Every structure is written in structure tokens, then in C-alpha cells.
mmCIF file of C-alpha atoms in Angstrom:
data_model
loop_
_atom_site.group_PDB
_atom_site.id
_atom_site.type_symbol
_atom_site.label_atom_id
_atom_site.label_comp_id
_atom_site.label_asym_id
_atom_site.label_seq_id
_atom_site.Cartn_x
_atom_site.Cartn_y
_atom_site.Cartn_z
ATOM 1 C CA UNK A 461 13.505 29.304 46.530
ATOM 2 C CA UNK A 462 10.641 27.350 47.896
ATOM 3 C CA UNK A 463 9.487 24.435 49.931
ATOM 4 C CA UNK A 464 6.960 21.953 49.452
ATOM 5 C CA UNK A 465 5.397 18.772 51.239
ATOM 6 C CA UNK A 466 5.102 16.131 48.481
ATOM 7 C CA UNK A 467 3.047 12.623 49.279
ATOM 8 C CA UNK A 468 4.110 9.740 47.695
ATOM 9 C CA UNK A 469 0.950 8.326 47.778
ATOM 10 C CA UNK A 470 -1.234 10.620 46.284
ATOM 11 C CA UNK A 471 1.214 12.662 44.239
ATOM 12 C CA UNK A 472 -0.380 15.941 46.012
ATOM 13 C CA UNK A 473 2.057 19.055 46.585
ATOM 14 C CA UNK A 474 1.252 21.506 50.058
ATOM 15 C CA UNK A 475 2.248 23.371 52.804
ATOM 16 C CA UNK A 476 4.188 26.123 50.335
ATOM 17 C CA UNK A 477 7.037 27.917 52.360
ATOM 18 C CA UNK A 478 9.135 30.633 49.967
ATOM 19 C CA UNK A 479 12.086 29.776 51.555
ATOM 20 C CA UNK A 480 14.548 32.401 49.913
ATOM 21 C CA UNK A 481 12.677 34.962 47.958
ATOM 22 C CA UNK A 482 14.163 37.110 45.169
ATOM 23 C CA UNK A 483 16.941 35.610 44.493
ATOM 24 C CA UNK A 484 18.725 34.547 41.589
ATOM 25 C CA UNK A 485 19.218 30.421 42.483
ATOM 26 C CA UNK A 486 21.094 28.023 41.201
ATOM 27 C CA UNK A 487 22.100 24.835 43.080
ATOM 28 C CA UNK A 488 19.817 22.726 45.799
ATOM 29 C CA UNK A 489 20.557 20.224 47.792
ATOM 30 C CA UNK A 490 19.547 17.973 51.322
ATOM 31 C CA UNK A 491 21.835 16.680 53.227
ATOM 32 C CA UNK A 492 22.185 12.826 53.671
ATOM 33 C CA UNK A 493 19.471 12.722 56.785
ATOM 34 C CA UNK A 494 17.086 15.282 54.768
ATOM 35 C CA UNK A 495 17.400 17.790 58.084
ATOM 36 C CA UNK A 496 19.586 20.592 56.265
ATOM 37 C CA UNK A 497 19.344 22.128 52.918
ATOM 38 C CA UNK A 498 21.935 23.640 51.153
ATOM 39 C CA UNK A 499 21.544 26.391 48.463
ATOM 40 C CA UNK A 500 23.730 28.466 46.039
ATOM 41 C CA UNK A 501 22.263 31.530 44.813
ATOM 42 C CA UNK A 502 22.968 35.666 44.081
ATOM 43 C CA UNK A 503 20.977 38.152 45.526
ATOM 44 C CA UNK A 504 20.292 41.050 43.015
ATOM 45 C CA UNK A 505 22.828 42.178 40.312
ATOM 46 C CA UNK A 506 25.164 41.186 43.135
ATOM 47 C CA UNK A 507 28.986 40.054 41.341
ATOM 48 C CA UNK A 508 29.294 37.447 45.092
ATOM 49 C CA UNK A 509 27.466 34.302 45.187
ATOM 50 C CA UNK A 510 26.315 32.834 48.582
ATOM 51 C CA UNK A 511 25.958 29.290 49.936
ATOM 52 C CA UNK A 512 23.516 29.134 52.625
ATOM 53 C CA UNK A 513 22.296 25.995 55.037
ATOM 54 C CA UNK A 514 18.449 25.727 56.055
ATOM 55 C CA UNK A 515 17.561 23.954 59.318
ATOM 56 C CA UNK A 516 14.570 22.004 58.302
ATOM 57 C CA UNK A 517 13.820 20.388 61.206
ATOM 58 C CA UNK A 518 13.197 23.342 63.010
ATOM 59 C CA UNK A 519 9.101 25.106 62.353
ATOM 60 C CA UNK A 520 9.689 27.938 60.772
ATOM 61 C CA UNK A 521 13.115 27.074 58.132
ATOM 62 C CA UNK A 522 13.041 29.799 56.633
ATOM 63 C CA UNK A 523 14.274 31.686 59.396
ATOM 64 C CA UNK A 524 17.438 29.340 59.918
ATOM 65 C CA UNK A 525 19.291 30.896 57.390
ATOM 66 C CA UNK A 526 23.099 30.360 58.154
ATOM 67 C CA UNK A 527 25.600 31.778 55.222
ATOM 68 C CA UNK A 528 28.195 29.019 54.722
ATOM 69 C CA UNK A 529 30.159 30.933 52.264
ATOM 70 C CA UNK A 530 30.456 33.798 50.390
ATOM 71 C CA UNK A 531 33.336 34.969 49.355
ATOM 72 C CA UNK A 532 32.928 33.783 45.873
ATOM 73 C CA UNK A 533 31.093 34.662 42.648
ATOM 74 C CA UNK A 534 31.042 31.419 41.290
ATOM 75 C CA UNK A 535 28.986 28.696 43.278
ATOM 76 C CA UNK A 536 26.656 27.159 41.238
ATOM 77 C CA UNK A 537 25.735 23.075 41.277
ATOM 78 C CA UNK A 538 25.341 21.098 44.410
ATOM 79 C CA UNK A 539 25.252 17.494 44.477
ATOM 80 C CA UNK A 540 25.258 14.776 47.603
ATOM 81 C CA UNK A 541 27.461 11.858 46.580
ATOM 82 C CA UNK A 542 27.895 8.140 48.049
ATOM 83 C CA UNK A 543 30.450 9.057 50.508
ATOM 84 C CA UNK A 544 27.582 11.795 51.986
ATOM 85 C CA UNK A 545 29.480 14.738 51.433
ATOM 86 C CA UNK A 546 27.884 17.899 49.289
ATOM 87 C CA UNK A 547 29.969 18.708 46.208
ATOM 88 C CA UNK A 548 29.938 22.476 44.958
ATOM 89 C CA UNK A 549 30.872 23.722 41.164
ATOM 90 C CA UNK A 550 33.210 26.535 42.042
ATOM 91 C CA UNK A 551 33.175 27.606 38.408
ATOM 92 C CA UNK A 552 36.369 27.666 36.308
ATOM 93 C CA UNK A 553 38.557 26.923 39.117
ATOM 94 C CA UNK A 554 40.745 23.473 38.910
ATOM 95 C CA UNK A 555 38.740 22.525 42.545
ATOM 96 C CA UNK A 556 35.273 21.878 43.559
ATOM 97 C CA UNK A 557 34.060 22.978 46.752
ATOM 98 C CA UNK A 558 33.322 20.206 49.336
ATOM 99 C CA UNK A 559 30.834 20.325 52.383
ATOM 100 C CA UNK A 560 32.408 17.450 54.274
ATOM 101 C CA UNK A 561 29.946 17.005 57.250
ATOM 102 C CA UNK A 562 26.152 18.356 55.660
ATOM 103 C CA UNK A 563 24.127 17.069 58.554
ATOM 104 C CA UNK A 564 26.314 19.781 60.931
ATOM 105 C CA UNK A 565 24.939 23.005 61.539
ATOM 106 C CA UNK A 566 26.107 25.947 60.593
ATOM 107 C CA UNK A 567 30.241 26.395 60.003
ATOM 108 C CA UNK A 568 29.960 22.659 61.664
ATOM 109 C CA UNK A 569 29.273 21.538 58.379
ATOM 110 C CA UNK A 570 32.835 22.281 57.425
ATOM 111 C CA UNK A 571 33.109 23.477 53.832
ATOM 112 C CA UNK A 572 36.094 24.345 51.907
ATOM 113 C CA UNK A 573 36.096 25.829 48.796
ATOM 114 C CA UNK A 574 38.799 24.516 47.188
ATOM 115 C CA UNK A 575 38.414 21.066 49.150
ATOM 116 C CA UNK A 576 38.744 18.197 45.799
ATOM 117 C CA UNK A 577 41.509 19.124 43.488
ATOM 118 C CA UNK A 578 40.800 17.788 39.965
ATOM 119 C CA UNK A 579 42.782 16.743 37.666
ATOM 120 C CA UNK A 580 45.815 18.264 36.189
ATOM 121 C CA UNK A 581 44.579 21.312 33.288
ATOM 122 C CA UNK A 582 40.776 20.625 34.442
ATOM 123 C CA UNK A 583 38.518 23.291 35.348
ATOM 124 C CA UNK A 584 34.950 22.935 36.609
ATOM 125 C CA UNK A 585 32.491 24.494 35.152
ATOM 126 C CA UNK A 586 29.048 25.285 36.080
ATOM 127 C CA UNK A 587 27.384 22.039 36.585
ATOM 128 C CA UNK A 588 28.277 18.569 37.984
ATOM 129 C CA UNK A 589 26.972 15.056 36.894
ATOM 130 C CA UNK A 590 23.206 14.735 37.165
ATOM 131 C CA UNK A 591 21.910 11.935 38.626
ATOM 132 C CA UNK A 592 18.970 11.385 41.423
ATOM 133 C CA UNK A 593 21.016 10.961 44.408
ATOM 134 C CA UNK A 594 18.504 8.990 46.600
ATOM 135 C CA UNK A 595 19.448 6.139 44.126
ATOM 136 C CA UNK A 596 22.854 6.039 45.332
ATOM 137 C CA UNK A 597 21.701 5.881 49.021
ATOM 138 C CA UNK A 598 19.611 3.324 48.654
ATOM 139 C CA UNK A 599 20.725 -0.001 50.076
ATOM 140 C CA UNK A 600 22.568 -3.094 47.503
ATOM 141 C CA UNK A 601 20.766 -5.742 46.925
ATOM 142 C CA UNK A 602 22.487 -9.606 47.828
ATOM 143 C CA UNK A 603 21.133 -12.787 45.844
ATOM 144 C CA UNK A 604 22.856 -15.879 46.919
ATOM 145 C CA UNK A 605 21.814 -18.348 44.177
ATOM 146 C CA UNK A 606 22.434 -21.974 44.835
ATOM 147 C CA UNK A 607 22.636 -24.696 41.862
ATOM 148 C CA UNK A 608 23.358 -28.109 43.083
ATOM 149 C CA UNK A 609 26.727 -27.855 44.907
ATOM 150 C CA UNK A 610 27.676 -24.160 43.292
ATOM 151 C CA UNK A 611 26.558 -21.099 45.228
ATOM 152 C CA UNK A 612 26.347 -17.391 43.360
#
């Protein structure tokens, strides 16, 4: 796993930082405020899966490693939805795991695996719903529209 500067402006990619090397990765994710990362990942031929938190607003992140979890072998997708907590595909269990506070460090950040039940005879499975979750933190847009004596 590795970490990059990107600027909007000019499109240019620096300041490479292997962040977790050698491992086998799978999900990636920021918290709501951008100041943690969140990664799932196995580390060799390894049967357990891990779920470690980054400190990025510290210099040197790649020496915050905290293990959140790891007493699984099946963490694979992370995704940050509206209500800012970190979703995790548990993989064929009938839960997902849930990091309810993301900007908290370390156990602060209070996952539980099996913390959103799904439905009845459901089972996740590796992956959850991609979408580009900065769109669903950015702000709604109001229009008031007025037409004579109606207002939209």
C-alpha cells in the first residue's frame, strides 16, 4: 500500500510513501476528516486478515500503524457512507463490519465486526456498492424559484 500527494490543479502525483509493503491488500479507505486511513489486507500466505488505521496527520504515517482487528480471515471492502461511519465486507457472514467513529484513534474508533445485521438469508460477500464517496459528502444544493405569487 502506498501514499501519494495528488494536485488538483496540475494533475501531478508526489511525495511517494509505501505505506504497507508486501502485503496482499484489499480494501482502502479515509475517514470523513481525511486524518485516518483505514486498510484491509493479509500479510503473506497468512489464513487471518487484518484491519489497520494510519494516522495521517502525523509526519511519518507509516509508522502509526494501529491493528483494529484481526481476528478474521475475511475483511475485504471498505466504504465511508453518509452517516460517516466505515462499512467492512466481512465475507459470507449475514453482518458487515462497522467502524462507528473513523476519525478516533486507535480502538477509539470503535469497530465491531458483526456491527449491521443484514437481512434475513443474506450474506455479504466480498465487495460493497461502489460509488465515489466524496460525492455523498458534498453539501445539497437549495433553489428557491419564484413565479409570480408561487415559490419552488
Amino acid at each position: 500500500m502506498e501514499l501519494f500527494d495528488f494536485n488538483i490543479a496540475t494533475g501531478i502525483i508526489s511525495n511517494y510513501l509505501p505505506i504497507l509493503p508486501n502485503i496482499q491488500g484489499y480494501g482502502i479507505e479515509f475517514s470523513p476528516s481525511s486524518e485516518r486511513l483505514y486498510a484491509t489486507y493479509r500479510i503473506g500466505t497468512s489464513p487471518m486478515m487484518e484491519l489497520a488505521q494510519f494516522d495521517l496527520t502525523q509526519p511519518n504515517p507509516e509508522t502509526t500503524k494501529q491493528i483494529i482487528f484481526d481476528e478474521a480471515n475475511h475483511l475485504f471492502a471498505l466504504q465511508l457512507a453518509p452517516n460517516n461511519k466505515i462499512y467492512c465486507a466481512t465475507g459470507y457472514q449475514n453482518s458487515l463490519g462497522v467502524i462507528n467513529n473513523p476519525d478516533n484513534l486507535g480502538t477509539a474508533c470503535n469497530y465491531i465486526q458483526q456491527g449491521q445485521e443484514l437481512a434475513s438469508g443474506k450474506l455479504v460477500q466480498l465487495g460493497l456498492p461502489p460509488f465515489i464517496t466524496s460525492f455523498s459528502m458534498l453539501p445539497l444544493l437549495q433553489v428557491t424559484i419564484v413565479w409570480g405569487k408561487y415559490q419552488f
